[in-house]
């Protein structure tokens, strides 16, 4: 059997849901760039909303208070 790199399905979406930094709610919605891979056997959690190839400014939003933030940018700010 020959396996060509890139032909195996990716890992399922496994980021933790997290907590809103503004109100502390656990009603966080993730907005990852791209789309779900049809080769995966399991579906993504209902709080993951794929954004296609759109440029988005927030990759997380809170259903509770409406806040939006970007996890990657916020993590970089924390390191400084």
CSV table of C-alpha atoms in Angstrom, one decimal:
chain,number,residue,atom,x,y,z
A,1,UNK,CA,0.0,0.0,0.0
A,2,UNK,CA,1.3,3.4,-1.0
A,3,UNK,CA,0.4,6.4,1.2
A,4,UNK,CA,1.0,9.8,-0.4
A,5,UNK,CA,1.5,12.6,2.0
A,6,UNK,CA,-1.6,14.8,2.2
A,7,UNK,CA,-3.9,11.9,1.3
A,8,UNK,CA,-4.7,10.9,4.8
A,9,UNK,CA,-7.6,12.7,6.4
A,10,UNK,CA,-6.8,15.5,8.9
A,11,UNK,CA,-7.4,15.1,12.6
A,12,UNK,CA,-10.9,16.1,13.8
A,13,UNK,CA,-11.4,19.6,15.1
A,14,UNK,CA,-10.3,19.4,18.7
A,15,UNK,CA,-9.7,22.9,20.0
A,16,UNK,CA,-11.3,23.4,23.4
A,17,UNK,CA,-14.4,25.6,23.4
A,18,UNK,CA,-13.0,28.0,25.9
A,19,UNK,CA,-14.4,30.9,27.9
A,20,UNK,CA,-15.3,34.5,26.8
A,21,UNK,CA,-12.6,36.9,28.1
A,22,UNK,CA,-15.3,39.7,28.4
A,23,UNK,CA,-18.2,38.0,30.2
A,24,UNK,CA,-16.8,34.6,31.3
A,25,UNK,CA,-19.5,32.7,29.4
A,26,UNK,CA,-18.8,29.3,28.0
A,27,UNK,CA,-21.0,30.0,24.9
A,28,UNK,CA,-18.0,30.5,22.7
A,29,UNK,CA,-18.4,30.0,18.9
A,30,UNK,CA,-15.2,29.1,16.9
A,31,UNK,CA,-14.9,30.5,13.3
A,32,UNK,CA,-12.0,28.6,11.7
A,33,UNK,CA,-10.9,29.5,8.2
A,34,UNK,CA,-11.5,26.8,5.6
A,35,UNK,CA,-14.1,24.1,5.7
A,36,UNK,CA,-14.8,20.7,7.2
A,37,UNK,CA,-13.0,17.8,5.6
A,38,UNK,CA,-15.5,15.4,4.0
A,39,UNK,CA,-13.2,12.5,4.7
A,40,UNK,CA,-13.7,12.7,8.5
A,41,UNK,CA,-16.0,10.2,10.0
A,42,UNK,CA,-17.1,12.4,12.9
A,43,UNK,CA,-18.8,15.8,12.6
A,44,UNK,CA,-17.5,18.9,14.2
A,45,UNK,CA,-19.1,20.2,17.4
A,46,UNK,CA,-22.1,22.4,16.8
A,47,UNK,CA,-20.2,25.5,18.1
A,48,UNK,CA,-17.7,25.3,15.2
A,49,UNK,CA,-18.8,27.4,12.2
A,50,UNK,CA,-16.4,27.1,9.3
A,51,UNK,CA,-15.8,30.4,7.4
A,52,UNK,CA,-14.7,29.3,4.0
A,53,UNK,CA,-12.0,31.5,2.6
A,54,UNK,CA,-13.3,34.8,4.0
A,55,UNK,CA,-11.0,37.2,5.8
A,56,UNK,CA,-12.4,37.4,9.3
A,57,UNK,CA,-11.2,39.6,12.1
A,58,UNK,CA,-12.4,37.4,15.0
A,59,UNK,CA,-12.0,33.7,15.1
A,60,UNK,CA,-14.1,33.4,18.3
A,61,UNK,CA,-17.4,35.1,19.3
A,62,UNK,CA,-19.5,34.9,22.4
A,63,UNK,CA,-23.2,34.0,22.1
A,64,UNK,CA,-23.7,35.5,25.5
A,65,UNK,CA,-22.4,39.0,25.1
A,66,UNK,CA,-21.6,39.3,21.4
A,67,UNK,CA,-17.8,39.9,22.0
A,68,UNK,CA,-15.4,38.9,19.3
A,69,UNK,CA,-11.6,38.1,19.6
A,70,UNK,CA,-8.8,36.4,17.8
A,71,UNK,CA,-7.1,33.6,19.8
A,72,UNK,CA,-3.8,33.6,17.8
A,73,UNK,CA,-3.4,37.4,18.0
A,74,UNK,CA,-4.4,37.5,21.7
A,75,UNK,CA,-1.9,34.7,22.5
A,76,UNK,CA,0.9,36.6,20.8
A,77,UNK,CA,0.0,39.8,22.8
A,78,UNK,CA,0.2,37.7,26.0
A,79,UNK,CA,3.8,36.6,25.2
A,80,UNK,CA,5.1,40.2,24.9
